[in-house]
GROMACS .gro file of C-alpha atoms in nm:
model
  405
    1MET     CA    1  12.367   4.994   7.943
    2HIS     CA    2  12.470   4.646   7.822
    3VAL     CA    3  12.715   4.458   8.043
    4LEU     CA    4  12.970   4.447   7.760
    5SER     CA    5  12.944   4.821   7.704
    6ARG     CA    6  12.991   4.888   8.075
    7LEU     CA    7  13.297   4.665   8.092
    8ALA     CA    8  13.453   4.795   7.772
    9ALA     CA    9  13.405   5.158   7.873
   10ALA     CA   10  13.590   5.094   8.197
   11LEU     CA   11  13.883   4.906   8.045
   12PRO     CA   12  14.222   5.077   8.054
   13LEU     CA   13  14.362   5.169   7.714
   14ALA     CA   14  14.620   4.919   7.597
   15THR     CA   15  14.781   4.833   7.265
   16THR     CA   16  14.489   4.612   7.165
   17ILE     CA   17  14.151   4.559   7.331
   18TRP     CA   18  13.957   4.244   7.253
   19ALA     CA   19  13.582   4.194   7.246
   20PHE     CA   20  13.355   3.890   7.231
   21PRO     CA   21  13.312   3.724   6.889
   22THR     CA   22  13.001   3.811   6.693
   23SER     CA   23  12.858   3.720   6.356
   24THR     CA   24  12.752   4.072   6.250
   25ASN     CA   25  13.087   4.183   6.109
   26THR     CA   26  13.099   4.133   5.734
   27SER     CA   27  13.383   4.367   5.638
   28SER     CA   28  13.712   4.259   5.483
   29PRO     CA   29  13.957   4.078   5.717
   30SER     CA   30  14.214   4.357   5.713
   31SER     CA   31  14.177   4.733   5.687
   32THR     CA   32  14.404   5.035   5.706
   33LEU     CA   33  14.322   5.356   5.890
   34TYR     CA   34  14.512   5.685   5.906
   35VAL     CA   35  14.520   5.906   6.213
   36SER     CA   36  14.642   6.262   6.266
   37HIS     CA   37  14.761   6.370   6.609
   38TYR     CA   38  14.841   6.710   6.752
   39ASP     CA   39  15.183   6.573   6.855
   40GLY     CA   40  15.302   6.632   6.497
   41HIS     CA   41  15.264   6.275   6.367
   42VAL     CA   42  15.051   6.091   6.115
   43TYR     CA   43  14.987   5.731   6.218
   44THR     CA   44  14.899   5.423   6.013
   45LEU     CA   45  14.684   5.161   6.185
   46SER     CA   46  14.603   4.806   6.079
   47LEU     CA   47  14.271   4.648   6.173
   48ASP     CA   48  14.240   4.269   6.164
   49THR     CA   49  13.870   4.201   6.195
   50ALA     CA   50  13.917   3.825   6.209
   51ALA     CA   51  14.149   3.854   6.511
   52ARG     CA   52  13.955   4.158   6.636
   53SER     CA   53  14.273   4.357   6.688
   54LEU     CA   54  14.395   4.706   6.601
   55THR     CA   55  14.771   4.764   6.583
   56LEU     CA   56  15.013   5.042   6.499
   57ALA     CA   57  15.170   4.985   6.156
   58GLY     CA   58  15.389   5.295   6.166
   59SER     CA   59  15.411   5.669   6.223
   60LEU     CA   60  15.563   5.964   6.045
   61GLN     CA   61  15.649   6.301   6.194
   62ALA     CA   62  15.506   6.530   5.927
   63CYS     CA   63  15.218   6.765   5.846
   64GLY     CA   64  15.349   7.056   6.052
   65ALA     CA   65  15.343   7.100   6.427
   66MET     CA   66  14.968   7.038   6.469
   67PRO     CA   67  14.823   6.787   6.219
   68SER     CA   68  14.449   6.832   6.249
   69TRP     CA   69  14.266   6.657   5.962
   70VAL     CA   70  14.334   6.383   5.708
   71THR     CA   71  14.152   6.336   5.377
   72TYR     CA   72  14.202   6.018   5.173
   73ASP     CA   73  14.177   6.013   4.794
   74ALA     CA   74  14.112   5.652   4.693
   75PRO     CA   75  14.164   5.682   4.313
   76SER     CA   76  14.520   5.813   4.357
   77ASN     CA   77  14.583   5.630   4.688
   78THR     CA   78  14.695   5.963   4.835
   79LEU     CA   79  14.653   6.094   5.187
   80TYR     CA   80  14.627   6.470   5.242
   81CYS     CA   81  14.683   6.630   5.581
   82VAL     CA   82  14.621   6.988   5.695
   83ASP     CA   83  14.792   7.155   5.988
   84GLU     CA   84  14.630   7.378   6.250
   85SER     CA   85  14.951   7.568   6.324
   86GLY     CA   86  14.970   7.944   6.311
   87SER     CA   87  14.726   8.226   6.370
   88SER     CA   88  14.635   8.547   6.196
   89ALA     CA   89  14.747   8.740   6.506
   90ASN     CA   90  15.111   8.636   6.473
   91SER     CA   91  15.113   8.589   6.095
   92GLY     CA   92  15.199   8.223   6.140
   93ASN     CA   93  15.130   7.965   5.873
   94GLY     CA   94  14.988   7.619   5.844
   95THR     CA   95  15.076   7.344   5.599
   96LEU     CA   96  14.918   7.107   5.349
   97SER     CA   97  15.100   6.776   5.297
   98SER     CA   98  15.045   6.474   5.076
   99PHE     CA   99  15.151   6.116   5.146
  100SER     CA  100  15.172   5.791   4.955
  101PRO     CA  101  15.189   5.437   5.095
  102THR     CA  102  15.518   5.249   5.076
  103SER     CA  103  15.612   4.881   5.066
  104SER     CA  104  15.801   4.914   5.394
  105SER     CA  105  15.643   4.750   5.697
  106ASN     CA  106  15.826   4.991   5.930
  107VAL     CA  107  15.743   5.317   5.749
  108PRO     CA  108  15.412   5.259   5.566
  109LEU     CA  109  15.376   5.622   5.454
  110ARG     CA  110  15.612   5.863   5.281
  111LEU     CA  111  15.578   6.239   5.244
  112THR     CA  112  15.547   6.325   4.875
  113ASP     CA  113  15.471   6.698   4.875
  114LYS     CA  114  15.421   6.986   5.115
  115THR     CA  115  15.326   7.352   5.091
  116THR     CA  116  15.254   7.648   5.317
  117THR     CA  117  14.894   7.753   5.375
  118LEU     CA  118  14.705   8.013   5.571
  119PRO     CA  119  14.707   7.940   5.946
  120GLY     CA  120  14.473   7.712   6.132
  121GLY     CA  121  14.370   7.446   5.879
  122VAL     CA  122  14.112   7.217   6.044
  123ALA     CA  123  13.940   7.031   5.757
  124SER     CA  124  13.959   6.973   5.383
  125VAL     CA  125  13.758   6.824   5.098
  126ILE     CA  126  13.846   6.717   4.743
  127TYR     CA  127  13.634   6.831   4.448
  128LYS     CA  128  13.659   6.799   4.068
  129ASP     CA  129  13.623   7.008   3.754
  130ASN     CA  130  13.460   6.895   3.429
  131ASP     CA  131  13.783   6.736   3.306
  132GLY     CA  132  13.828   6.526   3.619
  133ARG     CA  133  14.107   6.741   3.765
  134ASP     CA  134  14.116   6.744   4.145
  135TYR     CA  135  14.121   7.039   4.385
  136LEU     CA  136  14.123   7.060   4.761
  137ALA     CA  137  13.940   7.322   4.971
  138ILE     CA  138  14.058   7.393   5.326
  139ALA     CA  139  13.876   7.551   5.621
  140HIS     CA  140  14.110   7.771   5.828
  141TYR     CA  141  13.972   7.810   6.180
  142GLU     CA  142  14.233   8.052   6.316
  143GLY     CA  143  14.295   8.203   5.973
  144SER     CA  144  13.927   8.302   5.936
  145ALA     CA  145  13.937   8.187   5.575
  146VAL     CA  146  13.885   7.920   5.310
  147SER     CA  147  14.154   7.841   5.054
  148ASN     CA  148  14.184   7.594   4.768
  149PHE     CA  149  14.469   7.417   4.591
  150LYS     CA  150  14.502   7.235   4.262
  151LEU     CA  151  14.602   6.869   4.297
  152PRO     CA  152  14.829   6.688   4.291
  153LEU     CA  153  15.072   6.905   4.483
  154SER     CA  154  15.423   6.933   4.341
  155MET     CA  155  15.719   7.059   4.541
  156SER     CA  156  15.903   7.143   4.220
  157ASP     CA  157  15.622   7.380   4.121
  158ASN     CA  158  15.620   7.554   4.463
  159PRO     CA  159  15.242   7.513   4.491
  160THR     CA  160  15.043   7.809   4.617
  161ALA     CA  161  14.674   7.855   4.687
  162LEU     CA  162  14.457   7.894   4.381
  163GLN     CA  163  14.229   8.126   4.581
  164THR     CA  164  14.183   8.254   4.935
  165PHE     CA  165  13.861   8.385   5.087
  166GLU     CA  166  13.914   8.579   5.409
  167PHE     CA  167  13.613   8.661   5.626
  168SER     CA  168  13.519   8.922   5.885
  169LEU     CA  169  13.251   8.912   6.153
  170PRO     CA  170  12.912   9.022   6.016
  171GLY     CA  171  12.815   9.183   6.349
  172PRO     CA  172  12.858   9.162   6.728
  173PRO     CA  173  12.905   8.799   6.837
  174THR     CA  174  12.654   8.616   7.054
  175ASP     CA  175  12.930   8.432   7.243
  176PRO     CA  176  13.237   8.660   7.254
  177SER     CA  177  13.452   8.394   7.420
  178ARG     CA  178  13.412   8.160   7.122
  179GLN     CA  179  13.306   8.397   6.847
  180ASP     CA  180  13.590   8.649   6.864
  181ALA     CA  181  13.648   8.608   6.488
  182PRO     CA  182  13.517   8.404   6.194
  183HIS     CA  183  13.606   8.039   6.254
  184PRO     CA  184  13.536   7.817   5.948
  185HIS     CA  185  13.534   7.462   6.083
  186GLU     CA  186  13.481   7.230   5.786
  187THR     CA  187  13.460   7.215   5.408
  188PHE     CA  188  13.229   6.961   5.242
  189LEU     CA  189  13.044   6.910   4.914
  190ASP     CA  190  12.673   6.917   4.846
  191PRO     CA  191  12.523   6.595   4.699
  192THR     CA  192  12.548   6.728   4.342
  193GLY     CA  193  12.922   6.795   4.372
  194ALA     CA  194  12.866   7.148   4.245
  195TYR     CA  195  12.908   7.339   4.572
  196VAL     CA  196  13.150   7.361   4.865
  197LEU     CA  197  12.997   7.455   5.201
  198THR     CA  198  13.172   7.579   5.515
  199PRO     CA  199  13.006   7.611   5.857
  200ASP     CA  200  13.154   7.912   6.038
  201LEU     CA  201  13.141   7.867   6.416
  202GLY     CA  202  13.256   8.223   6.484
  203SER     CA  203  13.026   8.409   6.246
  204ASP     CA  204  12.711   8.195   6.275
  205VAL     CA  205  12.690   8.154   5.899
  206ILE     CA  206  12.734   7.880   5.641
  207HIS     CA  207  12.960   7.997   5.358
  208ILE     CA  208  12.856   7.863   5.016
  209PHE     CA  209  13.081   7.842   4.710
  210ALA     CA  210  12.977   7.743   4.357
  211ILE     CA  211  13.244   7.538   4.179
  212ASP     CA  212  13.343   7.673   3.837
  213LYS     CA  213  13.361   7.338   3.661
  214ALA     CA  214  13.570   7.480   3.378
  215THR     CA  215  13.851   7.618   3.594
  216GLY     CA  216  13.814   7.457   3.935
  217LYS     CA  217  13.787   7.797   4.098
  218LEU     CA  218  13.525   7.878   4.362
  219ASN     CA  219  13.268   8.153   4.324
  220GLU     CA  220  13.147   8.289   4.657
  221CYS     CA  221  12.770   8.294   4.704
  222ASP     CA  222  12.580   8.485   4.974
  223ALA     CA  223  12.651   8.330   5.313
  224PHE     CA  224  12.351   8.176   5.490
  225ALA     CA  225  12.294   8.317   5.840
  226VAL     CA  226  12.202   8.061   6.106
  227LYS     CA  227  12.049   8.127   6.447
  228PRO     CA  228  12.272   8.353   6.659
  229GLY     CA  229  12.480   8.151   6.902
  230ASN     CA  230  12.448   7.821   6.714
  231GLY     CA  231  12.819   7.796   6.643
  232PRO     CA  232  12.787   7.565   6.336
  233ARG     CA  233  13.072   7.313   6.318
  234HIS     CA  234  13.021   7.020   6.076
  235GLY     CA  235  12.767   6.910   5.815
  236ALA     CA  236  12.622   6.601   5.643
  237TRP     CA  237  12.347   6.534   5.386
  238TRP     CA  238  12.031   6.329   5.333
  239THR     CA  239  11.875   6.287   4.986
  240SER     CA  240  11.519   6.181   4.903
  241LYS     CA  241  11.461   5.862   4.706
  242ASN     CA  242  11.364   6.053   4.394
  243LYS     CA  243  11.687   6.260   4.426
  244LYS     CA  244  11.486   6.582   4.413
  245THR     CA  245  11.529   6.693   4.774
  246ASN     CA  246  11.858   6.743   4.958
  247VAL     CA  247  11.853   6.806   5.332
  248LEU     CA  248  12.155   6.937   5.521
  249TYR     CA  249  12.225   6.855   5.885
  250ILE     CA  250  12.459   7.088   6.076
  251SER     CA  251  12.600   7.007   6.419
  252ASN     CA  252  12.603   7.323   6.630
  253GLU     CA  253  12.889   7.317   6.880
  254LEU     CA  254  12.773   7.614   7.088
  255ALA     CA  255  12.397   7.550   7.089
  256ASN     CA  256  12.441   7.171   7.118
  257THR     CA  257  12.173   7.110   6.857
  258VAL     CA  258  12.151   6.966   6.506
  259SER     CA  259  11.989   7.201   6.255
  260THR     CA  260  11.803   7.080   5.947
  261TYR     CA  261  11.805   7.281   5.624
  262THR     CA  262  11.641   7.206   5.289
  263ALA     CA  263  11.850   7.300   4.986
  264SER     CA  264  11.716   7.449   4.667
  265TYR     CA  265  11.909   7.536   4.355
  266GLY     CA  266  11.877   7.868   4.174
  267ASP     CA  267  12.044   7.983   3.856
  268GLU     CA  268  12.382   8.043   4.019
  269CYS     CA  269  12.383   7.935   4.385
  270LEU     CA  270  12.252   7.689   4.636
  271VAL     CA  271  11.995   7.832   4.879
  272LEU     CA  272  11.912   7.694   5.225
  273LYS     CA  273  11.584   7.702   5.418
  274ASP     CA  274  11.580   7.654   5.796
  275ASP     CA  275  11.357   7.361   5.895
  276GLY     CA  276  11.429   7.362   6.268
  277ASP     CA  277  11.656   7.203   6.526
  278ILE     CA  278  11.674   6.887   6.732
  279VAL     CA  279  11.867   6.818   7.051
  280PRO     CA  280  12.066   6.498   6.984
  281TYR     CA  281  12.029   6.379   7.342
  282PRO     CA  282  11.761   6.227   7.569
  283THR     CA  283  11.756   6.555   7.767
  284ASP     CA  284  11.935   6.885   7.716
  285VAL     CA  285  12.303   6.826   7.647
  286PRO     CA  286  12.496   6.876   7.975
  287SER     CA  287  12.654   7.220   8.013
  288SER     CA  288  12.996   7.054   8.036
  289ALA     CA  289  12.956   6.895   7.693
  290ASN     CA  290  12.976   7.001   7.328
  291ILE     CA  291  12.871   6.809   7.021
  292ALA     CA  292  13.124   6.778   6.738
  293GLU     CA  293  13.100   6.559   6.428
  294VAL     CA  294  12.782   6.467   6.241
  295ARG     CA  295  12.771   6.196   5.974
  296VAL     CA  296  12.502   6.015   5.775
  297ALA     CA  297  12.519   5.646   5.684
  298ASP     CA  298  12.294   5.463   5.438
  299ASN     CA  299  12.100   5.787   5.379
  300ARG     CA  300  11.906   5.712   5.699
  301ASP     CA  301  12.121   5.687   6.009
  302VAL     CA  302  12.263   6.004   6.162
  303TYR     CA  303  12.539   5.994   6.422
  304VAL     CA  304  12.664   6.280   6.637
  305SER     CA  305  12.964   6.269   6.871
  306VAL     CA  306  12.910   6.424   7.215
  307ARG     CA  307  13.228   6.536   7.388
  308ASN     CA  308  13.278   6.554   7.765
  309ASP     CA  309  12.929   6.448   7.870
  310GLN     CA  310  13.061   6.144   8.061
  311SER     CA  311  12.735   5.955   8.008
  312PHE     CA  312  12.933   5.631   8.010
  313ALA     CA  313  13.197   5.744   8.261
  314PRO     CA  314  13.487   5.745   8.213
  315SER     CA  315  13.375   5.761   7.849
  316ASP     CA  316  13.165   6.008   7.651
  317SER     CA  317  12.893   5.922   7.403
  318MET     CA  318  12.770   5.882   7.048
  319ALA     CA  319  12.415   5.996   6.969
  320PHE     CA  320  12.207   5.801   6.717
  321LEU     CA  321  11.924   5.965   6.521
  322GLN     CA  322  11.728   5.850   6.218
  323ALA     CA  323  11.600   6.044   5.920
  324SER     CA  324  11.244   6.010   5.796
  325ALA     CA  325  11.228   5.847   5.454
  326ASP     CA  326  10.964   6.105   5.358
  327ASP     CA  327  11.131   6.438   5.431
  328GLY     CA  328  11.460   6.378   5.615
  329SER     CA  329  11.329   6.506   5.948
  330LEU     CA  330  11.519   6.362   6.245
  331THR     CA  331  11.412   6.144   6.537
  332TYR     CA  332  11.638   6.080   6.836
  333LYS     CA  333  11.700   5.709   6.905
  334ASN     CA  334  11.965   5.652   7.173
  335LEU     CA  335  12.311   5.711   7.318
  336THR     CA  336  12.598   5.462   7.318
  337THR     CA  337  12.948   5.485   7.459
  338SER     CA  338  13.233   5.636   7.258
  339TYR     CA  339  13.478   5.413   7.450
  340GLY     CA  340  13.694   5.713   7.539
  341LYS     CA  341  13.701   6.083   7.625
  342THR     CA  342  13.626   6.366   7.384
  343PRO     CA  343  13.511   6.194   7.060
  344ARG     CA  344  13.628   6.463   6.817
  345THR     CA  345  13.600   6.260   6.499
  346PHE     CA  346  13.447   5.940   6.363
  347VAL     CA  347  13.380   5.774   6.028
  348VAL     CA  348  13.179   5.475   5.900
  349ASN     CA  349  13.354   5.226   5.672
  350LYS     CA  350  13.226   5.172   5.316
  351ALA     CA  351  13.066   4.840   5.403
  352GLY     CA  352  12.866   5.017   5.673
  353THR     CA  353  12.960   4.753   5.927
  354LEU     CA  354  13.213   4.941   6.139
  355LEU     CA  355  13.246   5.284   6.296
  356ALA     CA  356  13.591   5.420   6.380
  357ILE     CA  357  13.575   5.672   6.665
  358GLY     CA  358  13.868   5.904   6.734
  359ASN     CA  359  13.866   6.006   7.101
  360GLN     CA  360  14.082   6.315   7.135
  361ALA     CA  361  14.157   6.334   7.508
  362THR     CA  362  14.222   5.962   7.560
  363SER     CA  363  14.392   5.966   7.218
  364ASP     CA  364  14.249   5.634   7.107
  365VAL     CA  365  14.071   5.487   6.809
  366ALA     CA  366  13.776   5.264   6.897
  367ILE     CA  367  13.633   5.034   6.630
  368VAL     CA  368  13.264   4.967   6.695
  369GLU     CA  369  13.026   4.733   6.516
  370ARG     CA  370  12.736   4.883   6.322
  371ASP     CA  371  12.429   4.694   6.203
  372PRO     CA  372  12.369   4.807   5.840
  373LYS     CA  373  12.003   4.700   5.861
  374THR     CA  374  11.909   4.904   6.168
  375GLY     CA  375  12.198   5.148   6.207
  376ALA     CA  376  12.243   5.044   6.569
  377LEU     CA  377  12.596   5.062   6.709
  378GLY     CA  378  12.707   4.745   6.883
  379ASP     CA  379  13.007   4.585   7.046
  380LEU     CA  380  13.362   4.709   7.061
  381VAL     CA  381  13.577   4.525   6.805
  382ALA     CA  382  13.917   4.668   6.896
  383GLN     CA  383  14.078   4.978   7.042
  384LEU     CA  384  14.422   5.136   7.034
  385GLN     CA  385  14.582   5.432   7.206
  386VAL     CA  386  14.768   5.641   6.948
  387GLY     CA  387  15.032   5.885   7.072
  388ALA     CA  388  15.011   6.083   7.394
  389THR     CA  389  14.680   6.152   7.562
  390GLY     CA  390  14.531   6.499   7.555
  391THR     CA  391  14.327   6.727   7.779
  392PRO     CA  392  13.957   6.796   7.726
  393GLY     CA  393  13.910   7.138   7.570
  394GLN     CA  394  14.273   7.172   7.459
  395SER     CA  395  14.436   7.136   7.116
  396ASP     CA  396  14.626   6.820   7.194
  397GLY     CA  397  14.568   6.448   7.159
  398LEU     CA  398  14.421   6.269   6.857
  399SER     CA  399  14.270   6.500   6.594
  400SER     CA  400  14.118   6.288   6.313
  401VAL     CA  401  14.080   5.936   6.175
  402ILE     CA  402  13.985   5.799   5.833
  403TRP     CA  403  13.956   5.464   5.659
  404ALA     CA  404  14.192   5.407   5.365
  405GLU     CA  405  13.916   5.300   5.124
   0.00000   0.00000   0.00000
């Protein structure tokens, strides 16, 4: 481990953490990030890359009791937040909220619209119809469902879900403690923008929906069954240079592997073919740990967050893999520190020069340099604790982070 990484991983969390100057950062001097927290707040952060500081610009108590995921729509400058509150067992509900930025330095966000959803919203994605109208699809972990809404929301219209798809277990679960019911964990688009996919941790399937481009509605395709006990959580794509081959990577929370699937396109639905798994770790992932997010940058570099492995104690780790330019197959490269405990979420900025890591248990955002040429993660730029800390394995602490770009 580099001396800087060792020192930074051991630093106590404070309002701003400073790192040594470097010449690799080429992003804009100031950036905005949004953070959701299970304490019931949405936070706005300001990153000054010149000063190498991350500060709290404001917070808003909104998005239900358990804000879990934020999605930013750049064209409309709108932030959407889903809420993990509620469960099917007690007929509770979650919420979907939209926010717009304000000119106030004290309250940089304002709630514009809000509606009730099925319980347990944990992720969302925006998609379009042929006329450019926007829709948002939500994965409901506790609600065992996927729902979608037409955008923008409007309180005056009392917005309701356009559709809901409720799931049941296809058979006896491999891990009854975690697979007691279907648990959709994310919604994301395929590279063509024609399909919405949802990894289901509880059912060991990937739900596939074809977008009706005339109406914005979703047509359910046959679910793709993954290996029993995988517990698929999140997904990301690689595309060949000739744009003819799309490869899907799925992070498996229960198996602690990354699965690779090649997509093909039939007359009506997307079809997946299993191309094998890779362990995103130098050895087997420790039994105490679970992988979470997977993301692809520059159609080459694949990052996976590893929660509670303590490889950089007291911090956990980020795994770095690279995709073959020929077929998208993965090769493990290295581990680096996440600069906190339980990295639930992370996202690369558009310039490809910075990675924002959201550590759930330490409830901090760590901004880390990324080399766009090699994909290597580098020094800590800045770090900020946001809200109260959480407990590993519990639904508290920081839940998601996104760049406003």
